Tab-separated table of C-alpha atoms in Angstrom:
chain	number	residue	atom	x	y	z
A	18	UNK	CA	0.000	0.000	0.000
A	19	UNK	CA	3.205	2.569	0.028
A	20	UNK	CA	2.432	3.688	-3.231
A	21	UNK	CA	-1.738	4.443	-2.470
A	22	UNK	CA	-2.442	7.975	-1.756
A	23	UNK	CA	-4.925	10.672	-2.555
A	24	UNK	CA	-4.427	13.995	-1.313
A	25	UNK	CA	-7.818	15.080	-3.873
A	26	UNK	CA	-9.629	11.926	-1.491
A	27	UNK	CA	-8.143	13.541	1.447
A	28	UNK	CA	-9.230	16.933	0.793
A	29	UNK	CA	-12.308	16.024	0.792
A	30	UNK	CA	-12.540	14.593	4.027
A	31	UNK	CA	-11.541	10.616	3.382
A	32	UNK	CA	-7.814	9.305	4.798
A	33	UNK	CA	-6.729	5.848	2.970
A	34	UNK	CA	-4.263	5.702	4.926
A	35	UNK	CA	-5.539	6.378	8.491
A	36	UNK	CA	-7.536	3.359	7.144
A	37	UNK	CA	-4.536	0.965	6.552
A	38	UNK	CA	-3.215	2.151	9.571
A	39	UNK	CA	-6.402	1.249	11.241
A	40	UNK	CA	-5.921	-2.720	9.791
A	41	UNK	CA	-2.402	-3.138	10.979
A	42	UNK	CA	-3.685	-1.834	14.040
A	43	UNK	CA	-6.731	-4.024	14.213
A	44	UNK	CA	-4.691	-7.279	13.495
A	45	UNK	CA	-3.158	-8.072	17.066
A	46	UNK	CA	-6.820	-8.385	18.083
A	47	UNK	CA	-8.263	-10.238	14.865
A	48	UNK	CA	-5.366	-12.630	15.551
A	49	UNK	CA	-7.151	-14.227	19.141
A	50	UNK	CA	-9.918	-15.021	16.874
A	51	UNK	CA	-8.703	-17.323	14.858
A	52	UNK	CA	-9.978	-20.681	14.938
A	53	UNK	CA	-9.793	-24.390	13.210
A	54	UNK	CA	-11.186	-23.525	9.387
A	55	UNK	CA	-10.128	-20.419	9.041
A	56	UNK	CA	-8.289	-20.137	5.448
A	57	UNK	CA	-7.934	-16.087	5.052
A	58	UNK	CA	-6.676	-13.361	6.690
A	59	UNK	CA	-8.266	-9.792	6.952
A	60	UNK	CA	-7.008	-7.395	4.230
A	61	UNK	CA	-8.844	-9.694	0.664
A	62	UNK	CA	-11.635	-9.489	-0.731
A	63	UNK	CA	-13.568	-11.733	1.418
A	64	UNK	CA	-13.419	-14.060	4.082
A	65	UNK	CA	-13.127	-17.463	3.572
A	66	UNK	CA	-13.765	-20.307	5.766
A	67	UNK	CA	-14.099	-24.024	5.768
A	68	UNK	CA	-15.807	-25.862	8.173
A	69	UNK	CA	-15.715	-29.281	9.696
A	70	UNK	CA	-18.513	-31.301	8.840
A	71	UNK	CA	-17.315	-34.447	10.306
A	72	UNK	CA	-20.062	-35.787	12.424
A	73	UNK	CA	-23.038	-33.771	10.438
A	74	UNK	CA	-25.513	-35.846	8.363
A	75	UNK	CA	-26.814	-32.713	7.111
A	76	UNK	CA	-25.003	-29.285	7.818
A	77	UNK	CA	-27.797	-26.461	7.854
A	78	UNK	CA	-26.111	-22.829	7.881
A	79	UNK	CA	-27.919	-20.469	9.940
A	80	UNK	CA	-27.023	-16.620	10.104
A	81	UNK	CA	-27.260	-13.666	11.886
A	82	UNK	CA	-26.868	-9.964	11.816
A	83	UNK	CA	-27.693	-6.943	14.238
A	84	UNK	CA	-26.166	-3.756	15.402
A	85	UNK	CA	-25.572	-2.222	18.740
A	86	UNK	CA	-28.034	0.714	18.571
A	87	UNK	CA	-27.897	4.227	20.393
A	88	UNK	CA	-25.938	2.163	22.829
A	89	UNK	CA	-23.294	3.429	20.634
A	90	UNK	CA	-23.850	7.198	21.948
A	91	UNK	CA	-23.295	5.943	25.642
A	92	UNK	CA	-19.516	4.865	24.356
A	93	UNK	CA	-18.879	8.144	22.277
A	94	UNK	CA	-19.789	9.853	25.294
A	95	UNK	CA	-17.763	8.299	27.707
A	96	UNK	CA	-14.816	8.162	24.936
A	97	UNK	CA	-14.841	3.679	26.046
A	98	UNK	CA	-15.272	2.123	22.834
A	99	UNK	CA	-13.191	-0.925	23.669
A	100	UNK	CA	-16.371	-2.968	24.808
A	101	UNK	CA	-18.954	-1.803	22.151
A	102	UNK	CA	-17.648	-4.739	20.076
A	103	UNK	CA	-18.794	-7.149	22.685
A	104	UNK	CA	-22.402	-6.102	22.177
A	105	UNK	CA	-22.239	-6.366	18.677
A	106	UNK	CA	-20.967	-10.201	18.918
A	107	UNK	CA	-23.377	-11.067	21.361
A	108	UNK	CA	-26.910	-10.050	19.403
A	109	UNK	CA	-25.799	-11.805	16.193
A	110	UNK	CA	-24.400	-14.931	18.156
A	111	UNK	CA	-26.873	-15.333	20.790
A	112	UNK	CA	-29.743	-15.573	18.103
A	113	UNK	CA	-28.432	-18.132	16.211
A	114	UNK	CA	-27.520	-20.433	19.496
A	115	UNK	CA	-31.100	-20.380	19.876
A	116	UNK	CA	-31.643	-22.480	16.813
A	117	UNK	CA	-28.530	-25.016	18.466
A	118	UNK	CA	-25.867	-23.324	16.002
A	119	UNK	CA	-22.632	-23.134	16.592
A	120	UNK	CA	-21.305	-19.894	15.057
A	121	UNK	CA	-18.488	-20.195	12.972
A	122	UNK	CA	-17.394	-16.828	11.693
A	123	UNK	CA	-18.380	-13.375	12.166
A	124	UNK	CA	-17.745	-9.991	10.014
A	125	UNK	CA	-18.358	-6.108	11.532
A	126	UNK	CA	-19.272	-2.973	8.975
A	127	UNK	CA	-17.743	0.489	11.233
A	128	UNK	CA	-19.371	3.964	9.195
A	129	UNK	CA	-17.481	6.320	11.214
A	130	UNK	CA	-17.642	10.450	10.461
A	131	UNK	CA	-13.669	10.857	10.327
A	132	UNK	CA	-11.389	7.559	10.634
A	133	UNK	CA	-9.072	7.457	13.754
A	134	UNK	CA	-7.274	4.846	13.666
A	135	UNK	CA	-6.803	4.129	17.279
A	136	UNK	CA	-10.606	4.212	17.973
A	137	UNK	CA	-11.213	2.119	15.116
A	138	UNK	CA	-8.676	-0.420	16.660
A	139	UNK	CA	-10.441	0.038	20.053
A	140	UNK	CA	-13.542	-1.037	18.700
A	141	UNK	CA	-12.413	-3.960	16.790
A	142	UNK	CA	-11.088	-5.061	19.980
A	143	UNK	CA	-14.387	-5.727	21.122
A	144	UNK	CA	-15.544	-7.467	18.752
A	145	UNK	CA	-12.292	-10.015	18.393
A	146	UNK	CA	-13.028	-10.119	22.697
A	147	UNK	CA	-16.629	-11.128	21.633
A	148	UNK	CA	-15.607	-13.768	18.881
A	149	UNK	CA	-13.382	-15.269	21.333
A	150	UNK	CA	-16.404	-15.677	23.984
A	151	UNK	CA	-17.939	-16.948	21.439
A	152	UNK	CA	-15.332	-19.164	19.762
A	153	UNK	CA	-15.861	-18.217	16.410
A	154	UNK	CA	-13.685	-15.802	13.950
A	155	UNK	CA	-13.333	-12.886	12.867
A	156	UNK	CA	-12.097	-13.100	9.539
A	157	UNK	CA	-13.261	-9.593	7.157
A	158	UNK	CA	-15.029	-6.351	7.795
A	159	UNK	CA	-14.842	-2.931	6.621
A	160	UNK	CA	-14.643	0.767	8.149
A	161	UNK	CA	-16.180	3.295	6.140
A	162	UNK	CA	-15.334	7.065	6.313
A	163	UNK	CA	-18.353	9.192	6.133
A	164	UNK	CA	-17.249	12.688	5.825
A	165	UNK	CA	-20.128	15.215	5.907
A	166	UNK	CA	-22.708	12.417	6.559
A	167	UNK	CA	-21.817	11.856	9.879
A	168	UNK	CA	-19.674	14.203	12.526
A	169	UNK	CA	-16.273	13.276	13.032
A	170	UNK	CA	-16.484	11.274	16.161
A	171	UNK	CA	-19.782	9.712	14.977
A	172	UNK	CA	-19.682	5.914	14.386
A	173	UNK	CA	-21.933	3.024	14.100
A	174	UNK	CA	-21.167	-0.912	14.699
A	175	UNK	CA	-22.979	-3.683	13.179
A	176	UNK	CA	-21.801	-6.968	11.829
A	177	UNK	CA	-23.546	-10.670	11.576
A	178	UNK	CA	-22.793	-14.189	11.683
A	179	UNK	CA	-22.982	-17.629	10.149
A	180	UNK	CA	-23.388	-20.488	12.326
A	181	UNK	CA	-24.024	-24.191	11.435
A	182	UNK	CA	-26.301	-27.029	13.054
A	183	UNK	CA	-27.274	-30.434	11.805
A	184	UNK	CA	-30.595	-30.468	10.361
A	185	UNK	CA	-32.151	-32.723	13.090
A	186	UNK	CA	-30.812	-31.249	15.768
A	187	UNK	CA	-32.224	-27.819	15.028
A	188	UNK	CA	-34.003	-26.321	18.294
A	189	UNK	CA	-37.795	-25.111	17.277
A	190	UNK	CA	-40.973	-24.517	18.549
A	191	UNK	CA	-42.029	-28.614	17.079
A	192	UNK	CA	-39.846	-29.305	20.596
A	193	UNK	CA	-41.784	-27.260	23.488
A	194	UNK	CA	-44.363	-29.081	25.426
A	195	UNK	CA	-46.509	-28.415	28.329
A	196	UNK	CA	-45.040	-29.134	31.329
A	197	UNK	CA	-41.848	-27.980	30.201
A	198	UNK	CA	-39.592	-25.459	32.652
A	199	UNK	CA	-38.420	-22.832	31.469
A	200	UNK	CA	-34.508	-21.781	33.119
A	201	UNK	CA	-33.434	-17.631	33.315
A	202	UNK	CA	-29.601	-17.062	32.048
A	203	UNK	CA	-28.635	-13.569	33.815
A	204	UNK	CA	-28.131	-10.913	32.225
A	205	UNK	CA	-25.185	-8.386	32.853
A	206	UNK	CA	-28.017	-5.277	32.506
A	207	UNK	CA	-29.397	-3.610	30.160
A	208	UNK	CA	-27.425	-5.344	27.304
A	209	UNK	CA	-28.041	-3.385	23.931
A	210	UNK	CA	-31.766	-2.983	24.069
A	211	UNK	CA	-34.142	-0.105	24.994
A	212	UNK	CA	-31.059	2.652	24.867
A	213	UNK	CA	-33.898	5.245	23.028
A	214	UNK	CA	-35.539	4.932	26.223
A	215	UNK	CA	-32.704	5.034	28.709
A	216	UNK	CA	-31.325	7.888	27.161
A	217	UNK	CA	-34.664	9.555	27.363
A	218	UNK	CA	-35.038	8.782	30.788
A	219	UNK	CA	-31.492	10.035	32.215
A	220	UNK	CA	-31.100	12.802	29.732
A	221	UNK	CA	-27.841	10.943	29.105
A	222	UNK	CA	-26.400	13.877	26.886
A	223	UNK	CA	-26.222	16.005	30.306
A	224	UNK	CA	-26.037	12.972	32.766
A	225	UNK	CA	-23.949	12.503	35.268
A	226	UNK	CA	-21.867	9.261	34.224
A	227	UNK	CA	-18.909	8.465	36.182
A	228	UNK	CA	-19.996	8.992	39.604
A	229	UNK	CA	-20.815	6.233	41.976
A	230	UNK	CA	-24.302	5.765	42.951
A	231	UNK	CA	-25.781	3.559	45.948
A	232	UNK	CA	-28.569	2.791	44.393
A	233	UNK	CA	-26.202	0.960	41.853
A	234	UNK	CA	-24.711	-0.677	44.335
A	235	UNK	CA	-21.316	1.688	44.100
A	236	UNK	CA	-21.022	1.546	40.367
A	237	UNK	CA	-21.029	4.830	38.458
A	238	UNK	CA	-24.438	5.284	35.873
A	239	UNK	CA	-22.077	4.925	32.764
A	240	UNK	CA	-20.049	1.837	33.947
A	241	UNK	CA	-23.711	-0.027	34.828
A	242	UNK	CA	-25.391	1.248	30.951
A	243	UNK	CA	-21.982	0.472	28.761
A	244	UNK	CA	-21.842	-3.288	30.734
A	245	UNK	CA	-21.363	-5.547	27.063
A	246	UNK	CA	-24.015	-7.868	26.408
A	247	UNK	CA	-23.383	-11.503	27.655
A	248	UNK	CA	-22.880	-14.326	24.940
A	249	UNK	CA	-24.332	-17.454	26.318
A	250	UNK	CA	-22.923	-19.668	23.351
A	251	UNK	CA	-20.728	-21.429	25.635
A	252	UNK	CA	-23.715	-22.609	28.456
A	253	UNK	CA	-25.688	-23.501	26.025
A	254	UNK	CA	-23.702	-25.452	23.745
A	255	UNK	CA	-22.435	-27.217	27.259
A	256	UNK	CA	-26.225	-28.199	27.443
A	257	UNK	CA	-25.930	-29.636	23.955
A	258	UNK	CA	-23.270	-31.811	24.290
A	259	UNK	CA	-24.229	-32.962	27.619
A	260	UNK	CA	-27.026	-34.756	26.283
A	261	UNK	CA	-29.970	-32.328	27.264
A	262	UNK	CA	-33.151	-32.395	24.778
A	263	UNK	CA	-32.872	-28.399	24.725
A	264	UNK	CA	-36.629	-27.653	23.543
A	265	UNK	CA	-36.717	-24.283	23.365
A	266	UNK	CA	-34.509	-21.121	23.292
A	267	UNK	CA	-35.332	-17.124	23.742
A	268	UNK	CA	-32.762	-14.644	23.091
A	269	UNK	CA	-34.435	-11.303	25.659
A	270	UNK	CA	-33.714	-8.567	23.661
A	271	UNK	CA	-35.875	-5.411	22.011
A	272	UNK	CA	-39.428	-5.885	22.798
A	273	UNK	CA	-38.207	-7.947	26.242
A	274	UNK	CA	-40.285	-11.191	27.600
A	275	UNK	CA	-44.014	-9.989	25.785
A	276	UNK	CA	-42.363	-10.433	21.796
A	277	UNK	CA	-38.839	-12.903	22.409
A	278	UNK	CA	-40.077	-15.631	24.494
A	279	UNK	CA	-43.729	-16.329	22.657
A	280	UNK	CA	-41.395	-16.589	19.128
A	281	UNK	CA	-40.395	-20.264	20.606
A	282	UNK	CA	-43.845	-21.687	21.374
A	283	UNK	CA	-46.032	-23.275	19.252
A	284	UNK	CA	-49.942	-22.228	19.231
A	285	UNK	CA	-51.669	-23.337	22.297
A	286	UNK	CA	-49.004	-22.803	24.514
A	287	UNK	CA	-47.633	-20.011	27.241
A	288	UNK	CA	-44.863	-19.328	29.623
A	289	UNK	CA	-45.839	-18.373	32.895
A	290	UNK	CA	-42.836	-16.791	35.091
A	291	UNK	CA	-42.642	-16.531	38.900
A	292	UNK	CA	-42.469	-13.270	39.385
A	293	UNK	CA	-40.577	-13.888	42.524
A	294	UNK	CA	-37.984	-15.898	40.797
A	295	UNK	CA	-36.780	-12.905	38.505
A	296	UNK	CA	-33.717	-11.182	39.190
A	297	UNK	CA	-34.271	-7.323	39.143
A	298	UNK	CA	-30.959	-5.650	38.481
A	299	UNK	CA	-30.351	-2.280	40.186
A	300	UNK	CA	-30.395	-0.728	37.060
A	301	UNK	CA	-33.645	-1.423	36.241
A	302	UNK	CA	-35.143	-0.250	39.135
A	303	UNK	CA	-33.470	2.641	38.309
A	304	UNK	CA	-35.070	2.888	35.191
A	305	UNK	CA	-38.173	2.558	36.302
A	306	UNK	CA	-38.553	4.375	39.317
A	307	UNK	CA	-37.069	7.769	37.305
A	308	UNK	CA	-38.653	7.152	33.892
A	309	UNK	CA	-42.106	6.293	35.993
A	310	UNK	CA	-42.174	3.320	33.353
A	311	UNK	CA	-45.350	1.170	34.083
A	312	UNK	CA	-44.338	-2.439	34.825
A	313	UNK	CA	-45.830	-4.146	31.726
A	314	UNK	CA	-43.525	-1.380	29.475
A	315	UNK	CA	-40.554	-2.601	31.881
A	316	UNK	CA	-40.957	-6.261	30.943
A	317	UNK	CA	-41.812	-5.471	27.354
A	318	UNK	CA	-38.531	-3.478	26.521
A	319	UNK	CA	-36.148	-4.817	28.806
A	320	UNK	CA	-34.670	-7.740	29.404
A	321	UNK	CA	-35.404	-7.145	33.477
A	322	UNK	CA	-31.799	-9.331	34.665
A	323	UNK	CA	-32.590	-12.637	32.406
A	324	UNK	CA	-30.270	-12.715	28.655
A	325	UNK	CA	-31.815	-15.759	27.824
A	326	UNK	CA	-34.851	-17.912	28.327
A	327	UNK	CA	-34.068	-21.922	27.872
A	328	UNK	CA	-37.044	-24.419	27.449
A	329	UNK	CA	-35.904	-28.450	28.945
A	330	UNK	CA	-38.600	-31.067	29.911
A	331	UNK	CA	-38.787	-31.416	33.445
A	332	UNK	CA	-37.080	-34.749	34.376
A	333	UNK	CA	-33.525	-32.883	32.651
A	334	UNK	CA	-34.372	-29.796	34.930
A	335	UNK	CA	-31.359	-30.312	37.507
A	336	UNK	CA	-29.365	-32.485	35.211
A	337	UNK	CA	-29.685	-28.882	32.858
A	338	UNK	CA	-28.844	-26.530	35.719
A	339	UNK	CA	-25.811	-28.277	37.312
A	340	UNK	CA	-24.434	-28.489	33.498
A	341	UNK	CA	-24.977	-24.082	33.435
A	342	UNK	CA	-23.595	-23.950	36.942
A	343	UNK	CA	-20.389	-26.030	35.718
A	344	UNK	CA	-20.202	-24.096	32.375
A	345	UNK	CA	-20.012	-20.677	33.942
A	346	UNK	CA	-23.315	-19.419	34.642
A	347	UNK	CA	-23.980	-19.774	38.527
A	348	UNK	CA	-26.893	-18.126	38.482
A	349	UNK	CA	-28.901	-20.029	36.520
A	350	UNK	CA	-32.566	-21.090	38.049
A	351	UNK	CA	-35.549	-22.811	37.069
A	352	UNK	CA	-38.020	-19.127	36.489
A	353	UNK	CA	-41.057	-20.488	35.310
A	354	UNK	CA	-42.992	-23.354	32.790
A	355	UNK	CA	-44.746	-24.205	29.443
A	356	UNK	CA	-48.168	-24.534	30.228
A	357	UNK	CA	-51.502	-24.281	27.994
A	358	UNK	CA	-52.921	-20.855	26.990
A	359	UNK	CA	-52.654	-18.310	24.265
A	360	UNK	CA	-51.567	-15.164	26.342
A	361	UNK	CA	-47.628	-15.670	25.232
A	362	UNK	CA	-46.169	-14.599	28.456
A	363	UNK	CA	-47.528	-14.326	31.765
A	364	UNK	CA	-46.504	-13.415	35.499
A	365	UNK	CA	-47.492	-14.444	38.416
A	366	UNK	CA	-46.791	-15.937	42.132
A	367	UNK	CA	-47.526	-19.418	42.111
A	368	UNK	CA	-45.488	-22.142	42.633
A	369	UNK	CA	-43.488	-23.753	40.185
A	370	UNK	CA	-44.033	-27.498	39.339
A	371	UNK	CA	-40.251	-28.316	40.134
């Protein structure tokens, strides 16, 4: 690339070469990524991969793609854009695990108003940290320079995935049955959903960020928003491949319990949650009590301290939960069941049949 340069492109607001300075950069990080089937490095034309299909009858290929949101204004504010990445990683990943796929590869698209090369490095960081918490790689992207579209420190993340999963061993709503339980994955907060209305609430553009608040249990109001999104590939893949019929899986994200968890059940069927069983974060409380946000609108835009919902029939119920306690999720708990109605979701106190 010695010889590439534009001063005319400059001039008019686009640096080449902050961008290949950006890529050698960015490759440290795109380096922890790389996995078994990778055959290209970053810098072609496009990414190629091969995957093992030893052991699949009939490989399926199931994708993914999402973007962080106005989460994205929370980092530019703070100037933290090494976790932003994270978030991306985790929408596109944690969908397809619901369908039992194990992602493979993943690519990110930065549009960013002027093209530092640090920040650009920064937030490629995040998404190799993701791709490793994932175990897939990262193997292409691209940063685009948007001069006079977007301001200078502007930026936006998004990227998606491809994952693969033998045809019958897809997870779909053919699985759930009444009776089944349903187990809560926690959440780290507020993940990368519902920022339009956390923003709103706190004012964030004149918000105090960085200082530490009690009722956040000492953590500043920026450190508990920018938390990145957990990736629950791992626990649930553990639940795979220890042998538990997995019948159902909801990734919590926009729209909250009311539109995620009804997209795994089949007609005729509902979950019901113990209310008492739900973790409520700090931050949602938070939420609530200053935005005065009706509990209904709290559960239907939030993901309210669970990440992901997990259907298993009920005889696999502790077999499922020591295998999440093992595989890094401690907090796991049976939160409520598959029973018969046509409401989707619903709350209440009873007790729950295991």
């Amino acid at each position: 690339m010695e010889n590439s340069h534009s001063a005319s492109y400059a001039a008019a607001g686009v640096d080449i070469e902050a961008g290949y300075k950006g890529v050698q950069l960015m490759k440290q990080h795109v380096a922890r990524t790389m996995i078994p089937g990778v055959v290209s490095g970053i810098g072609g034309f496009g990414g190629l991969f091969a995957p093992n299909l030893s052991g699949i009858k009939e490989p399926v290929l199931v994708s993914g793609t999402d973007g962080v949101g106005t989460k994205i204004r929370l980092a530019q504010l703070l100037d933290k854009h090494h976790t932003i990445g994270i978030d991306c990683v985790a929408m596109c990943v944690n969908d397809v695990i619901c369908c039992g796929a194990r992602p493979l590869f993943f690519l990110d698209y930065i549009a960013i108003g002027k093209n530092e090369p640090e920040k650009v490095a920064s937030i490629v960081s995040g998404v190799a940290q993701g791709c490793v918490q994932a175990g897939c790689a990262l193997i292409g992207g691209e940063t685009a320079e948007h001069p006079g579209i977007m301001a200078p420190d502007d930026y936006d993340l998004a990227g998606f995935t491809v994952g693969i999963v033998d045809r019958d061993k897809i997870i779909d709503s053919d699985r759930i049955q009444e009776g089944d339980v349903l187990i809560g994955l926690t959440s780290s907060g507020v993940h990368s959903n519902g920022f339009s209305l956390v923003r709103k609430v706190f004012d964030i553009e004149h918000a105090d960020l960085n200082t530490p608040m009690d009722e956040l249990e000492g953590k500043s109001l920026g450190e508990a928003l920018l938390a990145p999104t957990k990736i629950y590939v791992n626990p649930v893949l553990a639940l795979i491949d220890g042998g538990i019929d997995l019948h159902g899986a909801s990734h919590i994200t926009g729209g909250g319990f009311y539109e995620n968890v009804p997209r795994m059940l089949p007609k005729g069927l509902e979950a019901f949650f113990n209310a008492a069983a739900l973790p409520r974060l700090p931050i949602f409380e938070l939420i609530q009590e200053r935005g005065g946000i009706p509990e209904h609108d709290m559960y239907n835009t939030f993901n309210m301290g669970v990440g992901m919902v997990l259907a298993v029939p009920q005889e696999q119920a502790e077999q499922a939960l020591s295998i999440l306690h093992d595989a890094g999720e401690p907090d796991a708990d049976v939160m409520g069941c598959v029973q018969q109605g046509d409401t989707g979701v619903s709350f209440g106190t009873v007790s729950l049949p295991v």
